[in-house]
Every structure is written in C-alpha cells, then in structure tokens.
Amino acid sequence: MSEFPIILGIESSCDDTASAVIRNNKILSNVIANQKVHQSYGGVVPELASRAHQQNIVPVVNEAIKQAGISKNEISAIAYTRGPGLMGSLLVGSSFAKSLSSALEIPLIEVNHMQGHILAHFIEDANENPPEFPFLCLTVSGGHTQIVQVNDFFEMKVLGETIDDAAGEAFDKAGKILGLDYPSGPIIDKLAKEGNPEKFKFTKPKVDEFNFSFSGLKTAILYFIQKEVKENPNFIEENLKDLCASIQKTIVDILMEKIIAAAEKTGIKQIAIAGGVSANSEIRNRLSELEISGNYKTFVPKFEYTTDNAAMIAMVGQLKFERNLFDELTSKSVSKYSL
Ligand code: KG4
Ligand code: ZN
C-alpha cells in the first residue's frame, strides 16, 4: 500500500467526460474525452451530452487508471462531481462513481465543481507556488462567472457572480453573431491578436458591486452589426480582427474592473483565475501587468487544469479524504450547488 491515499476523480457535469488519478497533490493521469457532437449545434445539447457520457465513461476511467500505472485495488476513494451542471450529465458520473466505490468497497466523496475549479490551484504542477489564504478567485467559464473570496480550502464566499450570461458565453454568443464556429472564445482570442481593440466601443453594463451582466453586451453587438451590415454587406469580413479585438477588450475590461474592485474592497492582494476563459491571452496579459505593478500576486494555473477536468475533482477528493469528509451512496446529484 502507498503511504498516501490514491484518489480517482470523475467529472461529467457538462460536455466533457473526464477521469484523473491523484496521489499526494501529484496528478498521475488526467484523461478527457471532449464531445465534438455539440459543435454543429453552436452549444451543448443536454440529451446528446448525457448519451456521449454513457459511451465515454468506462473507457475514460479505465484509461485514467492505466495511465496512472496503478491497479483498481490501490484506489483509496472515488471522488465525483455532484453539481452544479446538467442533470443528465451529472447522473452518468455519479452513478458510475457510486457503483465503483461500492464494488471496490472504498469511500465515495462528492465534489462541488466550482470548488474544483478553485482548488485546482493546489495541484502540485498547477502553479510555481500555490496561492496563500485568503485569496480571490475569478472563475470564468462557459457556464459560470464568479468572484470568490477563498479563506480556506472549504471556507469560500461568493462576492459576486453573473446575473445572466457567463463570460465564456459572451465570447461564444459574440462569435456566433460574427459567424465564427463554436466555441468562439479561442477563435476570437486568436483573431484579436492582429486587431485594433480601440476601433469599436461597446457600452459596459451597470451592475451593482461585484456582480456581472453580459446579455446586454450581446444585444448591443447584435444591433451594431445588423446596422453596419445593412450599409455594407461585407462589414464583418472587412473588420473581423478589429471587431474581435474590441469585443475581447470590452469583456476583459469588465472582468478586470470587478476583480480589482473586489481586491481593493477586501484588501486581498492575491488574485487567482480559474475556468476555461482563463486561457484568454488578454486576461493573462492584464494579470501579468498587475503582477508587474508590484501591488498584486496573480495565479494562472496550467491550461489543462483550467478547462473542465477531473484532476481538479481528484484534488478536492484528496483534500476531503484527509479531512474524513465522505459521502453517502444515497446522495443526489444537484444541478445548482452553491459554494
Ligand atoms: O471551463 P470550460 O472549458 O467549460 C465550461 O464552460 O465549464 O470553458 C469553456 C469556455 C467557452 O465558452 C470558450 O469559448 C471559453 O471558455 N474559452 C475562451 C478561450 N478559451 C476557451 N474564451 C476566451 N479566450 C480563450 N482563449
Ligand atoms: Zn467548469
């Protein structure tokens, strides 16, 4: 037996089926099956996601165990995503996790997906050094946008969140208007590199304190494009890079203004970022500018731990295992799950 527990993590909250193995903060394997089936629909189709999870879960978990170089009997506990997420997707992961824990007669650990994104910072190779408590985390993905004050591993407070669309959704919906493929975030990021971010101005929403709103921005972009295309049918093609740069700047400005305001109000000087949108190069530039200013320390984890993954679920599983925080086979998946 290993002197440290070995935890198998399972993640299936949205459209990625993932499994990972962790021992002593070190990821031994991190396997993800992305579902391409949604691309042609311009967004995740819940029924298709659930079906694809059912097809993927067994091979993905087997591969994670194989790549980790362990046998099933060495696993100390199974950690799985209980929520938030799509119910049909969550159920596939939770049923599988429960069956496996029961067959292997080992504990089951439930994980909040949003805690997973944040605590991914504590995976050994996620950062040069992990953040120290307390820190602020900006979690930005296709489904979530939150500013969280993290006082300890399991002591977190949501300071603000989106009241409508998520930041990733704002990128994806803007991309759709421009005729780009889904998900558009990475495409906008790439095109923006050669565009002028000051060319087009979009008004930023007025939302109280640390909350966000992105649906107004989407409508503003839509109306603007419709008006311009009426006058010049080639407007999008002729201005694509500038449009991408301007839209990206607007979204990143909104995110940065809020996280800096939260840092000023709380006096917390450590800022971490999590979720798929943290791959965005403009956010990364702004965070490193903040760090260079000398007033803040910023934490951007390795890319594979920012998008949906099971390494972060296994990490939380390990932290809960160390604290004897176990789950019951009877616990139910939840589509909404606050921190
Ligand atoms: O965390 P994630 O992989 O999945 C969840 O939504 O949970 O995040 C995916 C989101 C998509 O909306 C995608 O467009 C966005 O992250 N995204 C980006 C970039 N890479 C991914 N947005 C802006 N710039 C990027 N480089
Ligand atoms: Zn996520």
Short mmCIF file of C-alpha atoms and ligand atoms in Angstrom, two decimals:
data_model
loop_
_atom_site.label_atom_id
_atom_site.label_comp_id
_atom_site.label_asym_id
_atom_site.label_seq_id
_atom_site.Cartn_x
_atom_site.Cartn_y
_atom_site.Cartn_z
CA MET A 1 0.00 0.00 0.00
CA SER A 2 1.14 3.52 -0.80
CA GLU A 3 1.70 5.75 2.24
CA PHE A 4 -0.50 8.43 0.61
CA PRO A 5 -4.11 7.85 -0.42
CA ILE A 6 -4.76 7.42 -4.13
CA ILE A 7 -7.94 9.16 -5.29
CA LEU A 8 -9.75 8.58 -8.58
CA GLY A 9 -11.70 11.62 -9.78
CA ILE A 10 -14.67 11.58 -12.17
CA GLU A 11 -16.10 14.70 -13.86
CA SER A 12 -19.18 14.75 -16.10
CA SER A 13 -21.02 18.00 -15.31
CA CYS A 14 -21.26 19.38 -18.84
CA ASP A 15 -19.89 18.10 -22.14
CA ASP A 16 -16.52 16.63 -21.13
CA THR A 17 -16.17 13.12 -19.74
CA ALA A 18 -13.06 13.13 -17.58
CA SER A 19 -11.20 10.98 -15.10
CA ALA A 20 -7.93 11.53 -13.23
CA VAL A 21 -5.81 9.96 -10.52
CA ILE A 22 -4.01 11.93 -7.78
CA ARG A 23 -1.57 10.95 -5.06
CA ASN A 24 -0.04 13.44 -2.62
CA ASN A 25 -1.09 16.51 -4.75
CA LYS A 26 0.53 14.96 -7.82
CA ILE A 27 -1.58 14.09 -10.85
CA LEU A 28 -0.74 10.59 -12.08
CA SER A 29 -3.17 10.74 -15.03
CA ASN A 30 -5.64 13.24 -16.44
CA VAL A 31 -7.87 11.91 -19.22
CA ILE A 32 -10.59 13.86 -21.04
CA ALA A 33 -12.97 12.86 -23.82
CA ASN A 34 -14.31 16.01 -25.46
CA GLN A 35 -17.69 15.76 -27.12
CA LYS A 36 -17.47 17.06 -30.68
CA VAL A 37 -21.15 16.28 -31.25
CA HIS A 38 -22.24 19.75 -29.98
CA GLN A 39 -20.16 21.82 -32.40
CA SER A 40 -22.69 21.74 -35.22
CA TYR A 41 -25.42 22.94 -32.83
CA GLY A 42 -23.49 26.01 -31.64
CA GLY A 43 -23.84 24.96 -28.00
CA VAL A 44 -24.18 22.00 -25.66
CA VAL A 45 -27.28 19.84 -26.27
CA PRO A 46 -28.06 18.21 -22.88
CA GLU A 47 -29.56 14.94 -24.22
CA LEU A 48 -26.61 14.38 -26.55
CA ALA A 49 -24.17 15.18 -23.75
CA SER A 50 -25.71 12.58 -21.45
CA ARG A 51 -25.63 9.90 -24.16
CA ALA A 52 -21.99 10.66 -25.01
CA HIS A 53 -21.04 10.44 -21.30
CA GLN A 54 -22.59 6.97 -21.17
CA GLN A 55 -20.44 5.90 -24.12
CA ASN A 56 -17.26 7.51 -22.79
CA ILE A 57 -17.26 6.90 -19.07
CA VAL A 58 -15.97 3.31 -18.95
CA PRO A 59 -13.08 3.78 -21.44
CA VAL A 60 -12.12 7.15 -19.90
CA VAL A 61 -11.94 5.77 -16.33
CA ASN A 62 -10.06 2.67 -17.50
CA GLU A 63 -7.58 4.84 -19.37
CA ALA A 64 -7.03 7.07 -16.31
CA ILE A 65 -6.25 4.01 -14.17
CA LYS A 66 -3.98 2.57 -16.85
CA GLN A 67 -2.05 5.81 -17.45
CA ALA A 68 -1.58 6.26 -13.69
CA GLY A 69 0.14 2.87 -13.61
CA ILE A 70 -1.97 1.63 -10.71
CA SER A 71 -4.41 -1.22 -10.24
CA LYS A 72 -8.05 -0.70 -9.19
CA ASN A 73 -7.28 -2.26 -5.81
CA GLU A 74 -4.84 0.50 -4.94
CA ILE A 75 -7.50 3.25 -5.17
CA SER A 76 -8.39 4.65 -1.72
CA ALA A 77 -11.57 6.57 -2.66
CA ILE A 78 -13.68 7.76 -5.60
CA ALA A 79 -14.39 11.49 -5.95
CA TYR A 80 -17.08 12.68 -8.35
CA THR A 81 -18.81 15.91 -9.35
CA ARG A 82 -22.14 16.20 -7.57
CA GLY A 83 -23.03 19.58 -9.15
CA PRO A 84 -23.58 22.18 -10.43
CA GLY A 85 -24.17 21.10 -14.01
CA LEU A 86 -26.57 19.42 -16.41
CA MET A 87 -28.62 16.81 -14.55
CA GLY A 88 -28.46 14.18 -17.31
CA SER A 89 -24.68 14.56 -17.47
CA LEU A 90 -24.11 14.60 -13.70
CA LEU A 91 -26.14 11.41 -13.24
CA VAL A 92 -23.85 9.40 -15.52
CA GLY A 93 -20.75 10.31 -13.48
CA SER A 94 -22.42 9.92 -10.10
CA SER A 95 -23.99 6.52 -10.91
CA PHE A 96 -20.67 5.23 -12.17
CA ALA A 97 -18.76 6.62 -9.16
CA LYS A 98 -21.24 5.05 -6.74
CA SER A 99 -21.09 1.64 -8.44
CA LEU A 100 -17.30 1.67 -8.46
CA SER A 101 -16.99 2.72 -4.81
CA SER A 102 -19.46 0.05 -3.83
CA ALA A 103 -17.78 -2.67 -5.92
CA LEU A 104 -14.31 -1.79 -4.60
CA GLU A 105 -15.67 -1.20 -1.06
CA ILE A 106 -13.96 2.17 -0.77
CA PRO A 107 -15.33 5.58 0.28
CA LEU A 108 -17.22 7.90 -2.03
CA ILE A 109 -16.51 11.65 -1.97
CA GLU A 110 -18.81 14.25 -3.52
CA VAL A 111 -17.26 17.38 -5.04
CA ASN A 112 -18.67 20.79 -5.89
CA HIS A 113 -17.47 21.52 -9.44
CA MET A 114 -16.88 25.22 -8.64
CA GLN A 115 -14.70 24.33 -5.64
CA GLY A 116 -12.84 22.03 -8.01
CA HIS A 117 -12.01 24.89 -10.39
CA ILE A 118 -10.67 26.96 -7.48
CA LEU A 119 -8.79 24.22 -5.63
CA ALA A 120 -7.09 23.09 -8.87
CA HIS A 121 -4.53 25.74 -7.87
CA PHE A 122 -3.24 23.31 -5.24
CA ILE A 123 -2.32 20.55 -7.70
CA GLU A 124 1.45 20.19 -7.50
CA ASP A 125 2.28 21.35 -11.03
CA ALA A 126 -0.60 23.85 -11.43
CA ASN A 127 1.44 26.87 -10.33
CA GLU A 128 5.01 27.63 -9.34
CA ASN A 129 3.64 28.25 -5.83
CA PRO A 130 0.01 27.87 -4.78
CA PRO A 131 -1.86 30.96 -3.51
CA GLU A 132 -1.95 31.55 0.24
CA PHE A 133 -5.20 32.11 2.14
CA PRO A 134 -7.05 34.36 1.84
CA PHE A 135 -7.10 34.90 -1.91
CA LEU A 136 -9.66 36.00 -4.50
CA CYS A 137 -10.56 33.71 -7.38
CA LEU A 138 -12.18 34.83 -10.62
CA THR A 139 -13.83 31.72 -12.05
CA VAL A 140 -14.74 32.31 -15.69
CA SER A 141 -16.04 29.57 -17.98
CA GLY A 142 -18.78 28.87 -20.49
CA GLY A 143 -21.25 28.30 -17.67
CA HIS A 144 -20.00 30.40 -14.76
CA THR A 145 -18.63 33.79 -13.81
CA GLN A 146 -17.91 34.31 -10.13
CA ILE A 147 -15.64 36.25 -7.81
CA VAL A 148 -14.96 34.12 -4.74
CA GLN A 149 -13.13 35.01 -1.54
CA VAL A 150 -11.27 31.85 -0.54
CA ASN A 151 -10.45 31.94 3.19
CA ASP A 152 -9.52 28.27 3.48
CA PHE A 153 -9.87 25.05 1.48
CA PHE A 154 -13.52 24.68 2.36
CA GLU A 155 -14.34 28.19 3.53
CA MET A 156 -15.37 30.19 0.49
CA LYS A 157 -17.64 33.16 -0.02
CA VAL A 158 -19.11 34.27 -3.36
CA LEU A 159 -18.62 38.06 -3.54
CA GLY A 160 -20.30 38.42 -6.91
CA GLU A 161 -21.50 36.49 -9.93
CA THR A 162 -23.21 36.92 -13.25
CA ILE A 163 -26.91 37.71 -13.22
CA ASP A 164 -27.35 36.36 -16.77
CA ASP A 165 -24.74 35.03 -19.27
CA ALA A 166 -21.30 33.76 -18.29
CA ALA A 167 -18.13 35.39 -19.66
CA GLY A 168 -17.38 32.39 -21.91
CA GLU A 169 -20.96 32.53 -23.17
CA ALA A 170 -20.42 36.21 -24.03
CA PHE A 171 -17.43 35.22 -26.18
CA ASP A 172 -19.38 32.35 -27.76
CA LYS A 173 -22.51 34.40 -28.49
CA ALA A 174 -20.50 37.30 -29.92
CA GLY A 175 -18.68 34.78 -32.09
CA LYS A 176 -21.96 33.37 -33.34
CA ILE A 177 -23.07 36.85 -34.41
CA LEU A 178 -19.77 37.20 -36.31
CA GLY A 179 -20.34 33.81 -37.97
CA LEU A 180 -17.50 32.05 -36.11
CA ASP A 181 -17.51 28.41 -35.05
CA TYR A 182 -18.38 27.20 -31.53
CA PRO A 183 -16.76 27.60 -29.07
CA SER A 184 -15.71 31.03 -30.31
CA GLY A 185 -13.64 32.17 -27.32
CA PRO A 186 -10.33 30.75 -28.58
CA ILE A 187 -11.06 31.93 -32.17
CA ILE A 188 -11.82 35.49 -31.05
CA ASP A 189 -8.64 35.43 -28.93
CA LYS A 190 -6.56 34.41 -31.96
CA LEU A 191 -8.11 36.91 -34.40
CA ALA A 192 -7.92 39.70 -31.79
CA LYS A 193 -4.13 39.48 -31.75
CA GLU A 194 -3.99 41.30 -35.11
CA GLY A 195 -6.91 43.66 -34.47
CA ASN A 196 -7.32 47.14 -33.02
CA PRO A 197 -9.09 46.89 -29.63
CA GLU A 198 -9.96 50.62 -29.67
CA LYS A 199 -11.73 50.57 -33.06
CA PHE A 200 -15.25 49.81 -31.80
CA LYS A 201 -16.74 50.79 -28.46
CA PHE A 202 -19.45 48.85 -26.70
CA THR A 203 -21.09 50.20 -23.56
CA LYS A 204 -20.39 48.26 -20.42
CA PRO A 205 -23.34 47.16 -18.30
CA LYS A 206 -24.02 48.84 -14.98
CA VAL A 207 -24.41 46.13 -12.37
CA ASP A 208 -24.08 46.55 -8.63
CA GLU A 209 -20.83 45.84 -6.78
CA PHE A 210 -19.12 42.61 -7.89
CA ASN A 211 -21.91 41.12 -10.00
CA PHE A 212 -21.68 40.79 -13.77
CA SER A 213 -24.09 41.00 -16.70
CA PHE A 214 -23.19 40.04 -20.25
CA SER A 215 -26.53 39.64 -22.02
CA GLY A 216 -26.80 43.39 -22.76
CA LEU A 217 -23.40 43.33 -24.44
CA LYS A 218 -24.53 40.54 -26.74
CA THR A 219 -27.61 42.57 -27.78
CA ALA A 220 -25.51 45.70 -28.28
CA ILE A 221 -23.12 43.77 -30.56
CA LEU A 222 -26.02 42.23 -32.47
CA TYR A 223 -27.75 45.59 -33.14
CA PHE A 224 -24.47 47.27 -34.06
CA ILE A 225 -23.58 44.52 -36.56
CA GLN A 226 -27.08 44.48 -38.07
CA LYS A 227 -26.96 48.25 -38.61
CA GLU A 228 -23.47 48.18 -40.18
CA VAL A 229 -24.18 45.16 -42.39
CA LYS A 230 -27.25 46.95 -43.80
CA GLU A 231 -24.95 49.70 -45.08
CA ASN A 232 -22.06 47.42 -46.05
CA PRO A 233 -22.76 43.70 -46.52
CA ASN A 234 -19.00 42.99 -46.20
CA PHE A 235 -18.69 44.84 -42.89
CA ILE A 236 -17.92 41.74 -40.80
CA GLU A 237 -15.27 40.31 -43.15
CA GLU A 238 -13.61 43.70 -43.60
CA ASN A 239 -13.46 44.38 -39.86
CA LEU A 240 -13.31 40.91 -38.32
CA LYS A 241 -10.00 41.27 -36.48
CA ASP A 242 -10.85 44.72 -35.11
CA LEU A 243 -14.30 43.50 -34.05
CA CYS A 244 -12.75 40.54 -32.21
CA ALA A 245 -10.15 42.74 -30.52
CA SER A 246 -12.78 45.31 -29.47
CA ILE A 247 -15.23 42.70 -28.16
CA GLN A 248 -12.46 40.88 -26.28
CA LYS A 249 -11.26 44.15 -24.73
CA THR A 250 -14.77 45.01 -23.56
CA ILE A 251 -15.29 41.61 -21.88
CA VAL A 252 -11.83 41.60 -20.28
CA ASP A 253 -12.23 45.22 -19.10
CA ILE A 254 -15.45 44.24 -17.33
CA LEU A 255 -13.80 41.23 -15.64
CA MET A 256 -10.68 43.15 -14.59
CA GLU A 257 -12.56 46.18 -13.24
CA LYS A 258 -14.66 43.96 -10.97
CA ILE A 259 -11.85 41.76 -9.66
CA ILE A 260 -9.68 44.81 -8.91
CA ALA A 261 -12.61 46.50 -7.14
CA ALA A 262 -13.10 43.34 -5.05
CA ALA A 263 -9.39 43.27 -4.22
CA GLU A 264 -9.47 46.93 -3.17
CA LYS A 265 -12.56 46.47 -1.01
CA THR A 266 -11.32 43.30 0.75
CA GLY A 267 -7.67 44.35 0.88
CA ILE A 268 -6.72 40.94 -0.51
CA LYS A 269 -3.71 41.20 -2.80
CA GLN A 270 -3.64 37.69 -4.22
CA ILE A 271 -5.74 37.12 -7.33
CA ALA A 272 -6.25 33.69 -8.88
CA ILE A 273 -8.12 32.81 -12.04
CA ALA A 274 -9.93 29.60 -12.96
CA GLY A 275 -12.18 28.18 -15.70
CA GLY A 276 -11.80 27.85 -19.46
CA VAL A 277 -11.79 31.59 -20.20
CA SER A 278 -8.57 31.95 -18.19
CA ALA A 279 -6.85 30.64 -21.34
CA ASN A 280 -7.58 34.06 -22.86
CA SER A 281 -4.35 35.85 -23.71
CA GLU A 282 -5.72 39.34 -22.97
CA ILE A 283 -6.73 38.32 -19.43
CA ARG A 284 -3.31 36.73 -18.98
CA ASN A 285 -1.60 39.93 -20.17
CA ARG A 286 -3.63 42.09 -17.79
CA LEU A 287 -2.92 39.79 -14.85
CA SER A 288 0.79 39.85 -15.54
CA GLU A 289 0.66 43.67 -15.80
CA LEU A 290 -1.00 43.68 -12.36
CA GLU A 291 1.78 41.46 -11.01
CA ILE A 292 4.46 43.70 -12.56
CA SER A 293 2.83 46.76 -10.93
CA GLY A 294 4.08 45.21 -7.68
CA ASN A 295 0.78 45.54 -5.83
CA TYR A 296 -0.62 42.10 -6.51
CA LYS A 297 0.34 38.48 -6.78
CA THR A 298 -1.54 36.63 -9.51
CA PHE A 299 -2.06 32.91 -10.13
CA VAL A 300 -2.90 31.40 -13.50
CA PRO A 301 -2.89 27.60 -13.37
CA LYS A 302 -1.66 25.32 -16.13
CA PHE A 303 -4.13 25.24 -19.01
CA GLU A 304 -5.22 21.60 -18.55
CA TYR A 305 -6.38 22.40 -15.01
CA THR A 306 -8.49 25.41 -16.05
CA THR A 307 -10.96 23.88 -18.52
CA ASP A 308 -13.31 21.21 -17.19
CA ASN A 309 -11.16 18.31 -15.99
CA ALA A 310 -11.16 15.54 -13.41
CA ALA A 311 -7.75 16.41 -11.93
CA MET A 312 -9.42 19.24 -10.01
CA ILE A 313 -12.13 16.82 -8.79
CA ALA A 314 -9.47 14.35 -7.64
CA MET A 315 -7.63 17.23 -5.88
CA VAL A 316 -10.73 18.17 -3.89
CA GLY A 317 -11.28 14.45 -3.26
CA GLN A 318 -7.83 14.18 -1.71
CA LEU A 319 -8.40 17.26 0.48
CA LYS A 320 -11.74 15.83 1.67
CA PHE A 321 -10.22 12.37 2.23
CA GLU A 322 -7.60 13.95 4.51
CA ARG A 323 -10.45 15.52 6.49
CA ASN A 324 -12.62 12.38 6.55
CA LEU A 325 -15.33 14.16 4.56
CA PHE A 326 -17.14 11.28 2.89
CA ASP A 327 -20.42 10.99 1.01
CA GLU A 328 -23.34 8.55 1.11
CA LEU A 329 -24.39 6.30 -1.76
CA THR A 330 -27.86 7.81 -1.38
CA SER A 331 -26.79 11.43 -2.06
CA LYS A 332 -28.42 13.04 -5.09
CA SER A 333 -26.86 15.00 -7.94
CA VAL A 334 -27.79 18.69 -7.93
CA SER A 335 -27.96 20.99 -10.95
CA LYS A 336 -27.46 24.05 -8.72
CA TYR A 337 -24.89 23.86 -5.95
CA SER A 338 -23.70 26.95 -4.10
CA LEU A 339 -20.21 27.14 -2.62
O1 KG4 B 1 -14.21 25.71 -18.48
P1 KG4 B 1 -14.65 25.41 -19.86
O2 KG4 B 1 -13.75 24.53 -20.70
O3 KG4 B 1 -16.04 24.73 -19.88
C1 KG4 B 1 -17.12 25.21 -19.15
O4 KG4 B 1 -17.83 26.08 -19.70
O5 KG4 B 1 -17.28 24.77 -18.00
O6 KG4 B 1 -14.84 26.80 -20.60
C2 KG4 B 1 -15.23 26.88 -21.95
C3 KG4 B 1 -15.44 28.34 -22.29
C4 KG4 B 1 -16.07 28.53 -23.66
O7 KG4 B 1 -17.10 29.48 -23.54
C5 KG4 B 1 -14.92 29.06 -24.52
O8 KG4 B 1 -15.33 29.90 -25.56
C6 KG4 B 1 -14.12 29.80 -23.49
O9 KG4 B 1 -14.18 29.03 -22.31
N1 KG4 B 1 -12.71 29.96 -23.88
C7 KG4 B 1 -12.13 31.14 -24.16
C8 KG4 B 1 -10.78 30.85 -24.53
N2 KG4 B 1 -10.60 29.50 -24.46
C9 KG4 B 1 -11.78 28.99 -24.05
N3 KG4 B 1 -12.61 32.38 -24.11
C10 KG4 B 1 -11.78 33.36 -24.46
N4 KG4 B 1 -10.49 33.19 -24.85
C11 KG4 B 1 -9.96 31.96 -24.90
N5 KG4 B 1 -8.70 31.78 -25.27
ZN ZN B 2 -16.39 24.17 -15.27
#
